[in-house]
Short mmCIF file of C-alpha atoms in Angstrom, two decimals:
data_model
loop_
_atom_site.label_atom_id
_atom_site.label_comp_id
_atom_site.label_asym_id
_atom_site.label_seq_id
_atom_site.Cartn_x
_atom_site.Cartn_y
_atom_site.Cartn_z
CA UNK A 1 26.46 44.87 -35.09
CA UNK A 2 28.39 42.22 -37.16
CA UNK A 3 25.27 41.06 -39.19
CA UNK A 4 24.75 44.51 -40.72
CA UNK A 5 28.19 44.47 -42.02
CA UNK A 6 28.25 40.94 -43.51
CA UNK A 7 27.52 40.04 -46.87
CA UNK A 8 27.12 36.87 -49.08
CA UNK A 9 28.62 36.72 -52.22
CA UNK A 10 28.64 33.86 -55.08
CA UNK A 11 30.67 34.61 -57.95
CA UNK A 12 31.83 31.37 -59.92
CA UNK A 13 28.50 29.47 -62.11
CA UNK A 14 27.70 26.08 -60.55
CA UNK A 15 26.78 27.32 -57.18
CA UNK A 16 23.77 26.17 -55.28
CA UNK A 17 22.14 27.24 -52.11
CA UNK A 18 19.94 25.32 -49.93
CA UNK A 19 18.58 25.82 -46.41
CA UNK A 20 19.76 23.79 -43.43
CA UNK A 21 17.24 24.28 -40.24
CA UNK A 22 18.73 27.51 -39.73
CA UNK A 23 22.00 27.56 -41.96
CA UNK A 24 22.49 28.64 -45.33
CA UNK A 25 24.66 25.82 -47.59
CA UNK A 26 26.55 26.30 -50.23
CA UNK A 27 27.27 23.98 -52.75
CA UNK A 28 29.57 23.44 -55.86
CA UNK A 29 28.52 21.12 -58.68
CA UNK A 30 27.02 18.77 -55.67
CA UNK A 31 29.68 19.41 -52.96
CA UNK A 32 29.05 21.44 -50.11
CA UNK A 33 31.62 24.16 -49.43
CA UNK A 34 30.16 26.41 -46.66
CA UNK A 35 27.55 26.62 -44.53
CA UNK A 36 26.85 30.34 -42.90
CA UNK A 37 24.56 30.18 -39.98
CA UNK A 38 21.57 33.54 -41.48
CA UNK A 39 21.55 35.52 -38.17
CA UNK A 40 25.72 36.27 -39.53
CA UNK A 41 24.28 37.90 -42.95
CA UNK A 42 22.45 40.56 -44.24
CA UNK A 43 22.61 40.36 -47.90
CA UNK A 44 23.40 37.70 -50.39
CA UNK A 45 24.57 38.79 -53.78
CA UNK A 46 25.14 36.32 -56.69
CA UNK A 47 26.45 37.05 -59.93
CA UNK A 48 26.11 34.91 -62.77
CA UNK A 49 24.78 31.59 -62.75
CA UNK A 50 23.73 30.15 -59.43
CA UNK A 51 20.57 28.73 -57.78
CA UNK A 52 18.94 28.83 -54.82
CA UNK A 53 15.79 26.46 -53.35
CA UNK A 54 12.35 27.84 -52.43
CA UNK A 55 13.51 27.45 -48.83
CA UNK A 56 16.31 29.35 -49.25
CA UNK A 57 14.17 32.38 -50.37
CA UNK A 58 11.83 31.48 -47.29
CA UNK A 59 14.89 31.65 -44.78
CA UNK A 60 15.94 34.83 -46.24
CA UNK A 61 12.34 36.69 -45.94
CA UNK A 62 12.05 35.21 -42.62
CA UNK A 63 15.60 36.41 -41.52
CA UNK A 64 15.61 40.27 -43.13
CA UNK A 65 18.31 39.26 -46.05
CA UNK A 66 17.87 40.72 -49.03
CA UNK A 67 18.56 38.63 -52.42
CA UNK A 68 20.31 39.93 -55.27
CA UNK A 69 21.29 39.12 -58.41
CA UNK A 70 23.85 40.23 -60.76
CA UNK A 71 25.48 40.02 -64.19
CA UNK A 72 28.81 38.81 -64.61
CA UNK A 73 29.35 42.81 -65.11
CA UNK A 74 27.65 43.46 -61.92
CA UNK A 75 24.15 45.11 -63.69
CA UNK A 76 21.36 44.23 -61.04
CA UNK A 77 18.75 41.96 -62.57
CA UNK A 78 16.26 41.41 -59.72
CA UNK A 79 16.10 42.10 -56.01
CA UNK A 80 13.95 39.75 -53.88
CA UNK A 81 12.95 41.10 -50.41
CA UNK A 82 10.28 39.72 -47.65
CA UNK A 83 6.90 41.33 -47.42
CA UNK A 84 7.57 45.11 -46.29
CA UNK A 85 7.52 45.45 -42.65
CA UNK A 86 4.49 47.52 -40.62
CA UNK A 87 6.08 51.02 -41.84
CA UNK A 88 2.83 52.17 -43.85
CA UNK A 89 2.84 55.11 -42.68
CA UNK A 90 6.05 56.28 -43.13
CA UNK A 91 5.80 55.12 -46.34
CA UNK A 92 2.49 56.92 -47.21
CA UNK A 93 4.31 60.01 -46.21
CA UNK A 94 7.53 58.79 -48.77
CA UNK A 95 4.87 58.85 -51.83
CA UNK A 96 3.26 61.57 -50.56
CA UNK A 97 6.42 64.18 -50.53
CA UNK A 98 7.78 62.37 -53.51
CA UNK A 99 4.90 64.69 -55.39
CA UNK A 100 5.47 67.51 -53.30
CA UNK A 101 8.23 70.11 -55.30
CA UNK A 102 9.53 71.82 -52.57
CA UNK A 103 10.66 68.93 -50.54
CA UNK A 104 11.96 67.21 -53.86
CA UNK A 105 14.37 70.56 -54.50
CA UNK A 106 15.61 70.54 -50.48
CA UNK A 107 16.69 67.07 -49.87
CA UNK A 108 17.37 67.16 -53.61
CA UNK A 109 20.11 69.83 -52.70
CA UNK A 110 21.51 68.16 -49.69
CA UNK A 111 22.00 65.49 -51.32
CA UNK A 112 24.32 66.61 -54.33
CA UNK A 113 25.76 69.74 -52.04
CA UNK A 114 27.16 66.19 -50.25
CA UNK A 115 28.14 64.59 -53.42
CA UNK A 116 30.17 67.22 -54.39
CA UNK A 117 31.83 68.13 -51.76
CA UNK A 118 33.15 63.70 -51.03
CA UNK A 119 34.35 64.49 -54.63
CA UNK A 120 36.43 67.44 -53.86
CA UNK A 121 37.22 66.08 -50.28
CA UNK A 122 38.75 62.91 -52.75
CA UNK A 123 40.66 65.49 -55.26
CA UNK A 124 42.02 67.39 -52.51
CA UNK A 125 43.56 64.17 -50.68
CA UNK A 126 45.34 63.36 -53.70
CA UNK A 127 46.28 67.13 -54.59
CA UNK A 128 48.53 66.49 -51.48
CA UNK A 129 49.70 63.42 -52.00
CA UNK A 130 51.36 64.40 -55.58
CA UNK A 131 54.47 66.79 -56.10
CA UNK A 132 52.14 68.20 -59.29
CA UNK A 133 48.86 68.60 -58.52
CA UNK A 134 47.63 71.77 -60.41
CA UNK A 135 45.36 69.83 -62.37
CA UNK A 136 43.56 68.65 -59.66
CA UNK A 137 43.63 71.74 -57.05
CA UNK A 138 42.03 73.48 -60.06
CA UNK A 139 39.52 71.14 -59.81
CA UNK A 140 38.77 71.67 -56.77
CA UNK A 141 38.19 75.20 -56.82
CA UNK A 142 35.97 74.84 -59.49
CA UNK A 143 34.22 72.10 -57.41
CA UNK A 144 34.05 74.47 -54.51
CA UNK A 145 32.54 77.37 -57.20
CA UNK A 146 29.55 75.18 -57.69
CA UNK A 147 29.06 74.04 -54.07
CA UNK A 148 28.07 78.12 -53.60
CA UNK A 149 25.66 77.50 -56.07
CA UNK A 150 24.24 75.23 -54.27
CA UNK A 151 21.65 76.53 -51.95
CA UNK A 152 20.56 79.19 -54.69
CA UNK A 153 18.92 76.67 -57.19
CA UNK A 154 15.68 77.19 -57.91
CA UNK A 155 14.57 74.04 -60.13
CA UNK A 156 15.48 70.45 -60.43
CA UNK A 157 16.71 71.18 -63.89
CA UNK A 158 18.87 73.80 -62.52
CA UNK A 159 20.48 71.06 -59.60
CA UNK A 160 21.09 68.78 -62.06
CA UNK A 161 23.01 71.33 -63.89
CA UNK A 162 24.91 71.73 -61.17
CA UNK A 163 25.83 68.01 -60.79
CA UNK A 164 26.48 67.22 -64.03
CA UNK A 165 29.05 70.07 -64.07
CA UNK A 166 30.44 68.86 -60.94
CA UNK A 167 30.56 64.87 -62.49
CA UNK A 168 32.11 66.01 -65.07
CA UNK A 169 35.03 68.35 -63.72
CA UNK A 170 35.41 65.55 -61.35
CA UNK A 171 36.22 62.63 -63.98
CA UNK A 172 37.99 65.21 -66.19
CA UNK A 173 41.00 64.80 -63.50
CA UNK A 174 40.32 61.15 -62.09
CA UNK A 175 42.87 59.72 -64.04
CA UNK A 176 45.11 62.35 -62.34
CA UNK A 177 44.75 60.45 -59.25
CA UNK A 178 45.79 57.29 -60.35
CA UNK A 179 49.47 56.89 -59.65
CA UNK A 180 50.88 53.64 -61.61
CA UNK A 181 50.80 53.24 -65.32
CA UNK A 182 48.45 50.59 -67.32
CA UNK A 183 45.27 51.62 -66.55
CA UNK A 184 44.08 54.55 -68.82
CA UNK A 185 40.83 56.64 -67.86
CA UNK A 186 39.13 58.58 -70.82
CA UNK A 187 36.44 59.65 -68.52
CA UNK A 188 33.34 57.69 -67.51
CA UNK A 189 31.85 54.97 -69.56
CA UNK A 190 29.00 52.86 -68.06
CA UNK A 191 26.53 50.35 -70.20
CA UNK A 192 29.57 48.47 -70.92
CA UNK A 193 32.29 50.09 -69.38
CA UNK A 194 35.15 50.80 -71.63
CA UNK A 195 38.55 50.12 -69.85
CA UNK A 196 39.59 48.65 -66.71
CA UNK A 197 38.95 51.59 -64.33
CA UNK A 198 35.49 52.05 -65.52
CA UNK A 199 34.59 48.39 -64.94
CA UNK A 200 35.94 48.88 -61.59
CA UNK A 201 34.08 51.80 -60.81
CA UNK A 202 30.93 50.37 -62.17
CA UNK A 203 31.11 47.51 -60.36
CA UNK A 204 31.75 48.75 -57.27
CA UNK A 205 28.58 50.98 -57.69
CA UNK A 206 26.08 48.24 -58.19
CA UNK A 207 27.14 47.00 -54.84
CA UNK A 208 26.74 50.45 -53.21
CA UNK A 209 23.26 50.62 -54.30
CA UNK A 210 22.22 47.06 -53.21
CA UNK A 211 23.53 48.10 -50.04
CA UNK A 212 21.61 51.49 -50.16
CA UNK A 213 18.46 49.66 -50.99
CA UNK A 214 18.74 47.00 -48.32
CA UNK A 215 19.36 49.71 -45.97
CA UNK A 216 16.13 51.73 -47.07
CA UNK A 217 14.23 48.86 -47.06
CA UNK A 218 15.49 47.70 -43.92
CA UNK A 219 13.98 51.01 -42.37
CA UNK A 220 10.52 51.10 -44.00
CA UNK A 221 11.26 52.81 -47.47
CA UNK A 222 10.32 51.97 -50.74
CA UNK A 223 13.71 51.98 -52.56
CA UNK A 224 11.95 52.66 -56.00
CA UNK A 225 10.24 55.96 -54.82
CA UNK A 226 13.14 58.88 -55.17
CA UNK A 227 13.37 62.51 -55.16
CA UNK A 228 16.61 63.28 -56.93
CA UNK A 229 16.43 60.36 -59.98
CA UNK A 230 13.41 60.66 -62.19
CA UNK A 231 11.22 57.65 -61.23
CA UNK A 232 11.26 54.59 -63.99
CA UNK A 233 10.04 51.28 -63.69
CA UNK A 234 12.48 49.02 -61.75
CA UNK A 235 14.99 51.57 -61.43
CA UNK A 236 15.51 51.76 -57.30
CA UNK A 237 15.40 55.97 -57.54
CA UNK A 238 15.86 56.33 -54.22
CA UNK A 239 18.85 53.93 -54.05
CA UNK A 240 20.17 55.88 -56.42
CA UNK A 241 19.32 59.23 -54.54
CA UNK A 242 20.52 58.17 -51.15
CA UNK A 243 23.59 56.59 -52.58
CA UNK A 244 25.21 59.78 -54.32
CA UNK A 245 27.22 61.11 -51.19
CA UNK A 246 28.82 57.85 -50.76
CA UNK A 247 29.82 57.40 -54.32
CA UNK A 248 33.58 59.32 -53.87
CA UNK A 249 34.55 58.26 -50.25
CA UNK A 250 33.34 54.88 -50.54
CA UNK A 251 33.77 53.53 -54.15
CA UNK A 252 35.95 55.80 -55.77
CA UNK A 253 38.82 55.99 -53.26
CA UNK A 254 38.30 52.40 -53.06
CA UNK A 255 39.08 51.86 -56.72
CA UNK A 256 42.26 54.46 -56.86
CA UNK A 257 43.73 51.85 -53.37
CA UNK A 258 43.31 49.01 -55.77
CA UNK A 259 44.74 50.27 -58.54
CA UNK A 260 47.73 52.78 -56.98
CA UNK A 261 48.16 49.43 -54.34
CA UNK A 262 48.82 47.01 -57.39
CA UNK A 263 45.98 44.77 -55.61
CA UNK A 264 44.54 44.46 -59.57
CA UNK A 265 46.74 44.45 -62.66
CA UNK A 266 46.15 45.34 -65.98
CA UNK A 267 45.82 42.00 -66.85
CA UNK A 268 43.06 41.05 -64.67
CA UNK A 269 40.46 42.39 -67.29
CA UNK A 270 39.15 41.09 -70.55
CA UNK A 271 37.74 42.81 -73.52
CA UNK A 272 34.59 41.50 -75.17
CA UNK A 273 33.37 41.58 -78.55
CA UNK A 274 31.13 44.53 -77.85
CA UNK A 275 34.12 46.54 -76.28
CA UNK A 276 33.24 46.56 -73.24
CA UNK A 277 35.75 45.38 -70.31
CA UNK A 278 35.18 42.44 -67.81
CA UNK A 279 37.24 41.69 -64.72
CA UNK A 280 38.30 38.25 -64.24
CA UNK A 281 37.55 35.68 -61.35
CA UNK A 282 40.51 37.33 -59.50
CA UNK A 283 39.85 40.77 -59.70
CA UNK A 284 36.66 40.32 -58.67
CA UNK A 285 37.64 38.79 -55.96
CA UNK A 286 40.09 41.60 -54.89
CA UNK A 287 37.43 44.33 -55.45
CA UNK A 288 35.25 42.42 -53.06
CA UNK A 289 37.57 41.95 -50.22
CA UNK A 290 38.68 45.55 -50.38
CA UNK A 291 34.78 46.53 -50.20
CA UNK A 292 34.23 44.14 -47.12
CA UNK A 293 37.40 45.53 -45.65
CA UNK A 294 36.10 49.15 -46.40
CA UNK A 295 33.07 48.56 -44.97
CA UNK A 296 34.96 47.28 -41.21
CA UNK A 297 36.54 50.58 -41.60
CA UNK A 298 35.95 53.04 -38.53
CA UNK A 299 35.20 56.78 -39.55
CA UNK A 300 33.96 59.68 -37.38
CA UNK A 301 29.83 60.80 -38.09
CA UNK A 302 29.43 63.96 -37.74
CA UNK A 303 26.34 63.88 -36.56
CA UNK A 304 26.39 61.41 -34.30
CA UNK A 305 29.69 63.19 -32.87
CA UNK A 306 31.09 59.21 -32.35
CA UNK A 307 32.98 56.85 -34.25
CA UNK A 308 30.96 54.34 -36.64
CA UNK A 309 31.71 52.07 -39.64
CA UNK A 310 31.57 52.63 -43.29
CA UNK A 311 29.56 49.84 -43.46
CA UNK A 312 26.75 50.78 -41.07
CA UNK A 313 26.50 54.20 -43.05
CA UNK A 314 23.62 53.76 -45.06
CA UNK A 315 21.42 51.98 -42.15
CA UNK A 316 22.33 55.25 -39.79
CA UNK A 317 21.81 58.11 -43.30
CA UNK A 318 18.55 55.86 -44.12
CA UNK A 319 17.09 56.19 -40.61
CA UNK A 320 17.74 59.66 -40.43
CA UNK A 321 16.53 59.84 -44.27
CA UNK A 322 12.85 58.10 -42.34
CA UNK A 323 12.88 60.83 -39.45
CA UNK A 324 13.12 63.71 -42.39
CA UNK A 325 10.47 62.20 -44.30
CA UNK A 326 7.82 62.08 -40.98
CA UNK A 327 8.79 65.54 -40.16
CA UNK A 328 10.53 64.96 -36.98
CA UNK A 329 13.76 66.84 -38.42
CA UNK A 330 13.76 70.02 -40.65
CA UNK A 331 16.40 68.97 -43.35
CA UNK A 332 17.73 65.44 -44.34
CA UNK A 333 21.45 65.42 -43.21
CA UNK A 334 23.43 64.59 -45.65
CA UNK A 335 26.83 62.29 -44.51
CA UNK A 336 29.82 64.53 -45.66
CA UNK A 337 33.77 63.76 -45.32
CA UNK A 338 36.38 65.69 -43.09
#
């Protein structure tokens, strides 16, 4: 079970990977400063400026890793993956439902009915945890107001009503939930991010999804072929789809630990002459090793009725995601927080 939780990342420029029978080597400006045998990794994600050999790539299709590559802000520039596996059929089924309205509307709706409630699962925990929490129990019961709304949408348009409404009520009090001073939140900013929490937050999203997609492609999906996100080219949609329920419990609360912890500091970011906000070397750093340690974190599945990792999540949601789409269960179930 280790391999599905392990991930490769390269985050300085100079870096160079080669292959090694079966070994992946790492090297900087020349120098060789690991060497990770493949069966220990699932994913490798480099941001910025690194290379990689052709039999790198060939070790990676030949081992299920995905390949991903990232901006220095963490914006996904391409995704190499091998040749899909023998899943045609399930995937036939995928393209054909992703036409079919109905369908799109019901997993649609189990899908956001999850989002929202992580989000007010999130605003209640720290409702608790502060002596003045008005701001954010109000919240919640508007939060909870739109969950009943739920099940009675009618239209796409109508659901993503619904979510917006919830997105934004949610961000309206995030800053609520931070509990040191330095980092200010003036709700969310994304393509660039505008302060240090939204840099965070964006950050920490891009990994989400190229975990999501490795997942769904791991399980005979086409990540680009979604339900909930209208379909673009190279936008993964149903990354993006399958993704939403995990945004609060996985990314978000991950953020406020960081930030309430004093694991990142107000200095750790940099503005550039766009405005937009850049962590340094070192908060990266800390961002990642909270994700990896969030991901080795054990949490009960309701479904499942046993005790999994975060980090084996998305692999369990997109299998049960496959089973939905080839009929063998009546509605996708959605992962939602105690």
């Amino acid at each position: 079970m280790t391999r599905l939780l392990n991930t490769l990342y390269l985050l300085t420029d100079g870096k160079y990977i080669s292959r090694d029978h079966l070994n992946f080597v790492v090297k900087d400006h020349g120098r060789e400063v690991m060497r990770v045998p493949a069966s220990n990794l699932r994913d490798i994600v480099c941001l910025g400026e690194c290379s990689l050999s052709t039999h790198t790539i060939r070790l990676c299709q030949e081992s299920g890793i995905s390949l991903s590559v990232l901006s220095e802000r963490g914006r996904l520039i391409c995704r190499v993956e091998g040749a899909p596996d023998g899943g045609v059929v399930l995937r036939m089924a995928q393209y054909r439902l992703c036409g079919d309205e109905r369908f799109k509307l019901r997993l649609s709706k189990a899908l956001v009915e999850a989002k929202i409630h992580n989000s007010r699962m999130n605003i209640l925990r720290a409702a608790r945890e502060r002596k003045e929490g008005k701001r954010l129990s109000d919240a919640a019961q508007v939060l909870g107001n739109l969950l009943s709304h739920i099940d009675s949408a009618e239209s796409m348009d109508e659901l993503r009503g619904y979510e917006g409404s919830a997105a934004r009520t949610y961000f309206e009090v995030f800053a609520d939930m931070i509990a040191v001073e330095g980092f200010a939140f003036g709700g969310r900013s994304k393509r660039p991010p505008r302060d240090a929490v939204n840099a965070l937050l964006s950050f920490g999203y891009m990994l989400l999804a190229s975990d999501c997609a490795s997942a769904l492609a791991g399980s005979g999906l086409d990540p680009r072929c979604g339900f909930l996100h209208e379909l673009r080219p190279g936008r993964p949609a149903l990354a993006l789809d399958f993704m939403e329920p995990f945004r609060a419990p996985v990314v978000d609360r991950m953020v406020l630990a960081l930030i309430n912890r004093r694991q990142v500091l107000p200095d750790g970011f940099r503005k550039e002459a766009s405005g937009g906000i850049l962590m340094d070397d070192e908060t990266r750093t800390a961002l990642l090793n909270e994700y990896q340690n969030r991901k080795h974190e054990g949490i009960s599945h309701p479904l499942l009725n046993e005790k999994v990792q975060v980090g084996l999540l998305p692999l369990i949601q997109a299998r049960l995601l496959a089973r939905t789409l080839r009929n063998e269960l009546d509605d996708y179930p959605a992962w939602k927080t105690r």
